[in-house]
Coordinates of C-alpha atoms and ligand atoms in Angstrom, one line a residue:
M1 CA 17.8 82.1 145.0
H2 CA 17.2 81.7 141.2
D3 CA 13.8 83.1 140.1
A4 CA 13.7 82.7 136.3
I5 CA 11.0 82.7 133.8
S6 CA 12.1 82.2 130.2
A7 CA 10.3 81.3 127.0
G8 CA 11.6 79.2 124.2
E9 CA 10.7 79.6 120.6
G10 CA 7.6 77.9 119.4
D11 CA 6.3 77.3 123.0
E12 CA 3.0 79.1 122.5
P13 CA 0.2 76.7 123.3
G14 CA -1.5 75.4 120.1
P15 CA -5.2 74.5 119.7
R16 CA -4.5 70.8 120.2
L17 CA -2.7 71.5 123.5
N18 CA -5.4 73.7 124.8
A19 CA -8.0 71.1 123.8
L20 CA -6.1 68.3 125.6
K21 CA -6.0 70.5 128.7
E22 CA -9.8 71.0 128.9
F23 CA -11.5 69.3 131.8
H24 CA -14.6 67.2 131.0
S25 CA -16.8 64.9 133.1
S26 CA -16.7 61.2 132.2
G27 CA -20.5 61.4 131.9
R28 CA -23.0 58.5 132.4
G29 CA -22.8 57.0 129.0
F30 CA -24.5 53.5 129.2
W31 CA -25.4 54.0 132.8
K32 CA -27.8 57.0 132.2
N33 CA -30.5 55.3 134.2
V34 CA -28.5 54.7 137.3
S35 CA -29.3 56.9 140.2
D36 CA -26.8 59.7 141.3
S37 CA -26.3 58.0 144.7
D38 CA -25.3 54.7 143.0
W39 CA -23.2 56.3 140.3
N40 CA -21.2 58.3 143.0
D41 CA -20.8 55.3 145.3
W42 CA -17.5 53.7 144.9
R43 CA -18.8 50.3 146.0
W44 CA -21.4 50.4 143.2
Q45 CA -18.8 51.3 140.6
L46 CA -16.7 48.3 141.8
K47 CA -19.6 45.9 141.8
N48 CA -20.6 47.0 138.3
R49 CA -17.1 46.7 136.7
I50 CA -16.8 45.3 133.3
T51 CA -15.0 42.0 133.7
S52 CA -16.1 39.7 130.9
L53 CA -16.0 39.4 127.1
A54 CA -19.7 39.3 127.0
Q55 CA -20.1 42.6 128.8
L56 CA -17.5 44.2 126.8
E57 CA -19.0 43.1 123.4
R58 CA -22.3 44.5 124.5
L59 CA -21.0 47.8 125.5
M60 CA -18.5 48.1 122.7
P61 CA -19.6 46.4 119.5
T62 CA -16.5 47.9 117.8
L63 CA -14.1 45.5 119.6
T64 CA -11.4 44.4 117.2
P65 CA -10.5 40.7 116.6
E66 CA -7.1 41.4 118.5
E67 CA -9.1 42.8 121.5
R68 CA -11.6 40.0 121.4
A69 CA -8.9 37.3 121.4
G70 CA -6.9 39.2 124.0
T71 CA -9.9 39.4 126.3
E72 CA -10.7 35.7 125.9
L73 CA -7.3 34.9 127.2
S74 CA -7.0 37.6 129.9
N75 CA -8.3 35.5 132.7
S76 CA -5.2 33.3 132.7
K77 CA -2.8 36.3 132.6
L78 CA -4.2 39.6 134.0
A79 CA -7.9 39.9 134.5
L80 CA -10.1 42.3 132.6
G81 CA -11.6 44.9 135.0
I82 CA -12.8 48.5 134.1
T83 CA -15.0 50.7 136.3
P84 CA -18.1 52.1 134.5
Y85 CA -16.7 55.6 135.3
F86 CA -13.4 54.9 133.5
F87 CA -15.0 53.0 130.7
N88 CA -16.9 56.1 129.7
L89 CA -13.6 57.7 128.8
I90 CA -13.0 55.3 126.0
D91 CA -13.7 56.4 122.4
P92 CA -15.3 53.2 120.9
A93 CA -14.8 54.6 117.4
D94 CA -11.1 54.9 117.8
E95 CA -9.0 51.7 117.8
L96 CA -5.9 53.7 119.0
C97 CA -7.8 55.5 121.8
P98 CA -5.2 56.1 124.5
I99 CA -7.6 55.0 127.2
R100 CA -8.7 52.0 125.5
R101 CA -5.1 50.8 124.9
Q102 CA -4.4 50.9 128.7
V103 CA -7.2 48.7 129.9
I104 CA -8.7 46.5 127.0
P105 CA -6.6 43.3 126.6
R106 CA -5.1 42.5 123.2
I107 CA -3.8 39.3 121.8
E108 CA -0.2 40.8 121.7
E109 CA -0.2 40.3 125.5
T110 CA 0.5 36.6 124.8
H111 CA 3.6 37.3 122.7
T112 CA 6.8 37.2 124.9
A113 CA 10.1 38.4 123.7
P114 CA 13.2 36.7 125.2
W115 CA 14.2 39.7 127.2
E116 CA 10.7 40.0 128.8
L117 CA 10.3 38.9 132.4
S118 CA 7.4 38.2 134.7
D119 CA 9.0 40.1 137.5
P120 CA 11.0 42.8 135.6
C121 CA 12.0 44.8 138.7
G122 CA 13.3 41.8 140.5
E123 CA 11.0 42.4 143.4
D124 CA 10.6 38.8 144.4
S125 CA 14.3 38.4 144.9
H126 CA 14.4 41.4 147.2
S127 CA 11.6 40.3 149.4
P128 CA 12.7 39.2 152.9
V129 CA 9.0 38.6 153.9
P130 CA 6.1 37.9 151.5
G131 CA 4.7 41.2 150.4
L132 CA 7.6 43.3 151.5
V133 CA 10.3 44.5 149.0
H134 CA 13.5 45.8 150.6
R135 CA 15.6 46.9 147.6
Y136 CA 16.8 50.4 148.7
P137 CA 18.7 50.9 151.9
D138 CA 16.2 53.1 153.9
R139 CA 12.8 52.4 152.5
V140 CA 10.4 49.4 151.8
L141 CA 7.6 48.7 149.5
F142 CA 4.7 47.2 151.5
L143 CA 2.3 45.3 149.2
V144 CA -1.1 45.1 150.9
T145 CA -3.4 43.6 148.2
D146 CA -3.4 42.1 144.7
R147 CA -6.7 43.9 143.7
C148 CA -7.1 47.1 141.7
A149 CA -10.1 49.1 140.6
S150 CA -9.2 48.5 137.0
Y151 CA -6.3 46.6 135.5
C152 CA -3.6 48.2 133.4
R153 CA -2.5 46.0 130.5
Y154 CA 1.2 46.9 131.1
C155 CA 1.2 46.3 134.9
T156 CA 4.7 45.7 136.3
R157 CA 3.2 43.4 138.9
S158 CA 0.8 41.6 136.5
R159 CA 2.4 38.3 137.9
L160 CA 0.5 38.8 141.2
V161 CA -2.1 41.5 140.5
S162 CA -5.7 40.1 140.0
N163 CA -4.4 36.6 140.6
A164 CA -5.3 35.5 137.1
S165 CA -2.0 33.6 136.7
G166 CA -2.4 31.9 140.1
Y167 CA 0.4 33.7 142.1
D168 CA -1.7 33.5 145.2
F169 CA -0.6 36.6 147.0
H170 CA -1.4 36.5 150.6
P171 CA 0.2 39.4 152.6
D172 CA 0.8 38.7 156.3
F173 CA 0.5 42.1 157.8
D174 CA 1.9 41.0 161.2
R175 CA 5.1 39.6 159.6
Q176 CA 5.5 42.6 157.3
L177 CA 5.2 45.0 160.2
E178 CA 7.5 43.0 162.4
Y179 CA 10.2 43.1 159.8
I180 CA 9.8 46.9 159.5
A181 CA 9.8 47.3 163.3
S182 CA 13.0 45.2 163.6
H183 CA 14.9 47.3 161.0
P184 CA 15.6 50.7 162.3
E185 CA 17.2 51.8 159.0
I186 CA 13.6 51.8 157.4
R187 CA 12.4 55.4 157.6
D188 CA 10.1 55.4 154.6
V189 CA 7.3 52.9 153.8
L190 CA 5.4 52.9 150.6
L191 CA 2.1 51.1 150.6
S192 CA 1.2 49.6 147.3
G193 CA -0.2 46.5 145.7
G194 CA -2.6 46.3 144.0
D195 CA -4.3 49.4 145.3
P196 CA -4.4 50.2 149.0
L197 CA -7.3 52.6 148.6
L198 CA -9.5 49.7 147.8
F199 CA -9.4 48.9 151.5
S200 CA -12.2 50.2 153.7
D201 CA -11.3 53.4 155.7
E202 CA -11.2 51.3 158.9
K203 CA -8.8 48.7 157.4
L204 CA -6.5 51.3 156.1
E205 CA -6.5 53.3 159.3
Y206 CA -5.6 50.2 161.2
L207 CA -2.5 49.6 159.0
L208 CA -1.4 53.2 159.0
S209 CA -1.8 53.4 162.8
R210 CA 0.4 50.3 163.2
L211 CA 3.1 51.9 160.8
R212 CA 2.9 55.2 162.7
A213 CA 3.5 53.3 166.0
I214 CA 6.9 52.3 164.8
R215 CA 9.2 55.1 165.9
H216 CA 11.8 55.0 163.2
V217 CA 9.2 55.1 160.4
E218 CA 9.4 58.8 159.5
F219 CA 7.5 59.0 156.2
L220 CA 4.6 57.2 154.8
R221 CA 3.5 57.0 151.1
I222 CA 0.6 55.4 149.3
G223 CA 0.9 54.5 145.6
T224 CA -2.6 54.4 144.0
R225 CA -4.4 54.7 140.7
I226 CA -7.9 54.9 142.5
P227 CA -8.1 58.7 142.0
I228 CA -8.0 58.1 138.3
F229 CA -10.0 54.9 138.0
L230 CA -12.4 55.5 140.8
P231 CA -12.5 59.1 141.9
Q232 CA -15.7 58.4 143.8
R233 CA -13.6 56.6 146.4
I234 CA -11.9 59.9 147.5
T235 CA -14.6 60.7 150.1
P236 CA -14.4 63.5 152.7
E237 CA -14.3 60.6 155.3
L238 CA -11.2 59.0 153.6
C239 CA -9.4 62.4 153.5
A240 CA -10.2 63.0 157.1
M241 CA -8.8 59.7 158.1
L242 CA -5.6 60.0 156.0
R243 CA -4.8 63.4 157.4
Q244 CA -4.1 62.0 160.8
F245 CA -1.0 60.3 159.5
H246 CA 1.2 63.0 158.2
P247 CA 3.8 63.2 156.8
L248 CA 1.9 61.2 154.3
F249 CA 2.4 61.6 150.5
I250 CA 0.3 60.0 147.7
S251 CA 1.6 59.1 144.3
I252 CA -1.1 58.8 141.7
H253 CA -0.8 57.3 138.3
A254 CA -2.2 59.2 135.2
N255 CA -0.7 58.6 131.7
H256 CA -3.0 60.8 129.5
P257 CA -4.6 64.2 130.0
R258 CA -8.0 62.9 129.3
E259 CA -7.8 60.8 132.4
L260 CA -7.9 64.1 134.3
T261 CA -11.6 64.8 134.4
T262 CA -13.7 67.2 136.5
E263 CA -14.3 64.2 138.9
V264 CA -10.6 63.4 139.2
R265 CA -9.8 67.1 139.8
A266 CA -12.4 67.3 142.5
G267 CA -11.1 64.2 144.2
L268 CA -7.4 65.4 144.0
G269 CA -8.5 68.7 145.4
R270 CA -9.9 66.9 148.5
L271 CA -6.7 65.1 149.1
A272 CA -4.7 68.3 148.6
D273 CA -7.0 70.1 151.0
A274 CA -6.2 67.4 153.5
G275 CA -2.6 68.5 153.3
I276 CA -1.4 65.5 151.3
P277 CA 1.4 66.3 148.8
L278 CA 0.6 64.7 145.5
G279 CA 2.9 63.3 142.9
N280 CA 2.2 61.6 139.6
Q281 CA 3.9 58.6 138.1
S282 CA 3.3 58.0 134.4
V283 CA 4.4 55.1 132.2
L284 CA 5.6 56.1 128.7
L285 CA 3.3 54.0 126.4
R286 CA 3.1 53.7 122.6
H287 CA 0.1 55.5 121.1
V288 CA -0.9 56.7 124.6
N289 CA 1.5 59.4 125.6
D290 CA 4.7 59.0 123.4
D291 CA 3.9 62.5 121.9
V292 CA 5.4 65.8 123.1
E293 CA 2.0 67.6 123.1
V294 CA 0.2 64.9 124.9
M295 CA 2.9 64.8 127.6
K296 CA 3.0 68.6 127.9
A297 CA -0.7 68.7 128.3
L298 CA -0.6 66.0 130.9
V299 CA 2.0 67.6 133.1
Q300 CA 0.5 71.1 132.9
K301 CA -3.0 69.7 133.6
L302 CA -1.5 67.8 136.6
L303 CA -0.3 71.1 138.1
L304 CA -3.9 72.4 137.7
C305 CA -5.0 69.5 139.7
R306 CA -2.3 70.3 142.4
V307 CA -0.2 67.3 141.5
K308 CA 3.6 67.5 140.9
P309 CA 4.6 65.2 137.9
Y310 CA 7.1 63.0 139.7
Y311 CA 8.4 60.2 137.5
V312 CA 7.9 59.1 133.8
Y313 CA 8.9 55.4 133.6
Q314 CA 10.3 53.7 130.6
C315 CA 7.8 50.8 130.3
D316 CA 9.3 47.9 132.1
L317 CA 10.2 44.7 130.2
I318 CA 7.1 42.9 131.4
S319 CA 6.0 39.9 129.4
G320 CA 3.6 40.7 126.6
S321 CA 4.1 44.5 126.7
A322 CA 6.1 45.0 123.4
H323 CA 3.1 46.5 121.6
L324 CA 2.9 49.2 124.3
R325 CA 6.6 50.1 124.7
T326 CA 8.2 53.0 123.0
S327 CA 11.9 53.8 122.5
V328 CA 14.2 55.4 125.0
R329 CA 15.0 57.8 122.3
K330 CA 11.5 59.0 122.2
G331 CA 11.5 59.4 126.0
V332 CA 14.6 61.6 125.8
E333 CA 13.0 63.6 123.0
I334 CA 10.0 64.3 125.2
M335 CA 12.0 65.3 128.2
K336 CA 14.0 67.6 125.9
A337 CA 10.8 69.3 124.8
L338 CA 9.6 69.8 128.4
R339 CA 12.7 71.0 130.3
G340 CA 13.0 74.7 130.0
H341 CA 10.0 74.9 127.8
T342 CA 7.5 74.6 130.6
T343 CA 7.3 75.2 134.4
G344 CA 10.1 73.4 136.2
Y345 CA 7.5 71.9 138.6
A346 CA 5.8 70.3 135.6
V347 CA 8.9 68.4 134.5
P348 CA 9.1 64.8 135.9
Q349 CA 12.2 62.6 136.1
Y350 CA 12.4 60.1 133.3
V351 CA 13.7 56.8 134.6
I352 CA 14.3 53.2 133.6
D353 CA 13.8 50.7 136.3
A354 CA 17.0 48.6 135.6
P355 CA 15.8 45.1 134.5
G356 CA 16.3 42.5 137.2
G357 CA 16.2 44.8 140.2
G358 CA 18.8 47.5 139.6
G359 CA 16.5 50.2 140.7
K360 CA 15.6 53.4 139.1
V361 CA 18.2 55.0 136.8
P362 CA 17.6 58.6 135.8
I363 CA 17.7 59.2 132.0
N364 CA 18.3 62.8 130.9
P365 CA 19.0 64.6 127.6
E366 CA 22.7 65.6 127.4
Y367 CA 23.1 69.0 129.1
V368 CA 26.8 68.5 130.2
L369 CA 28.8 68.5 127.0
S370 CA 32.3 68.1 128.6
R371 CA 33.9 68.5 131.9
N372 CA 37.5 69.3 132.5
A373 CA 39.5 69.9 135.7
D374 CA 38.7 73.6 135.6
R375 CA 35.4 73.9 133.7
V376 CA 32.1 72.3 132.8
V377 CA 30.7 72.9 129.3
I378 CA 26.9 72.9 129.4
R379 CA 24.1 73.2 126.9
N380 CA 20.9 75.0 127.8
F381 CA 17.3 74.2 126.6
E382 CA 17.8 76.4 123.6
G383 CA 20.9 74.6 122.4
K384 CA 23.2 77.5 123.5
V385 CA 26.6 76.4 125.0
F386 CA 28.2 77.9 128.2
E387 CA 31.2 77.4 130.2
Y388 CA 31.2 77.2 134.0
P389 CA 34.5 77.7 135.7
E390 CA 35.6 75.7 138.8
A391 CA 39.0 75.3 140.5
R392 CA 41.1 72.3 139.7
D393 CA 41.7 71.6 143.4
G394 CA 38.3 72.5 144.8
R395 CA 39.7 75.7 146.5
P396 CA 38.1 79.1 145.9
M397 CA 39.2 80.4 142.5
F398 CA 39.7 84.1 141.9
K399 CA 41.3 84.3 138.5
P400 CA 40.8 82.2 135.4
S401 CA 43.4 79.7 134.1
E402 CA 45.3 80.9 131.1
D403 CA 43.3 79.0 128.5
F404 CA 39.9 80.0 130.0
C405 CA 37.3 81.4 127.6
P406 CA 34.7 83.5 129.3
P407 CA 31.1 82.3 129.1
E408 CA 28.9 83.5 126.4
L409 CA 26.5 86.1 127.8
V410 CA 22.8 85.6 127.3
Ligands
SF4_501 S1 -3.3 50.1 139.1 FE1 -1.2 49.8 139.4 S2 -1.0 47.8 140.3 FE2 -3.0 48.0 139.5 S3 -3.0 47.1 137.4 FE3 -2.6 49.4 137.2 S4 -0.4 49.6 137.4 FE4 -0.9 47.5 138.1

């Protein structure tokens, strides 16, 4: 077993990192006259979402012309929707506010580059039954709804989510479940959408029970951004219902440390207390989290919320997302600054979902410098180079080959 704690130079937390890691409440902001019971009621939050330009202009007079024009057109692409709770995290004085960039439409969403696609992960072409994506051998993506608590402007599924572009997503649960039941190779089902936690406890319980009744389904997962957009939904009743279906994992989606508020930490704590392993999937976004310190604060703060940073995605080539994308070079630089420089549990896997349906491809900084028949030359996080000997023929090796150089000792 390797138990190692090592520090890199310049890894002491600076004041900016510490400030980013502080937990704050979203506060009441414009809704200070709303009763506690309404504010903490997830259905009230949904009913009072910001969904129109008129509401947005009233609440945020600092809307820029690009945002105003983008919002005007959003109802034919991806709807505008922001919960009051999440809206309070926006800094109206900062045009580059990382929260604002994720949920307020901009006119750039109507600019489409030739390589951008409406279905960048090729889900529709791997869909044997509407609402079911079978791209990997032993697992399926089970899309249950096209609705979310708030809408992310870079959403990979914006072709169907919110139905603004008229995709008309109508899942047929019986057909989806029948396909899973008749394919014994499917051992893992990921419920996603849209956001499955928008369903009532009863509806979700019905679906999970039907899945659990299929003997070859070993493992259930839910992909959700509700704990971030609407932590009020993570009620004790929901957690008690979910815990009946173990092994059940939940993947959340947070991109910036400011999204991890005291409310979110409490909701995630309730899920963790129900025995649900939690992972986080982030999307690398320009002026949101394409910054080493922001990403380090995010992954460390996730551990404080009992969430394992799982994936960082290079932003998919979704139509109208160029203004939110950042370079792969930047992504590799961030990963290099995390690996070895912070807790291994805090380091996510950086991936590109290969355009057109190739699946997730891991992208790593170069740690293997060369590989010969009898040695591997590796570089560690401090840039030091080492050799690791191995036998040419795979048999146990007891003495070095003649040209072997002993590894540098740390
Ligand atoms: S919560 Fe997920 S599915 Fe919904 S808009 Fe955001 S990225 Fe898309």
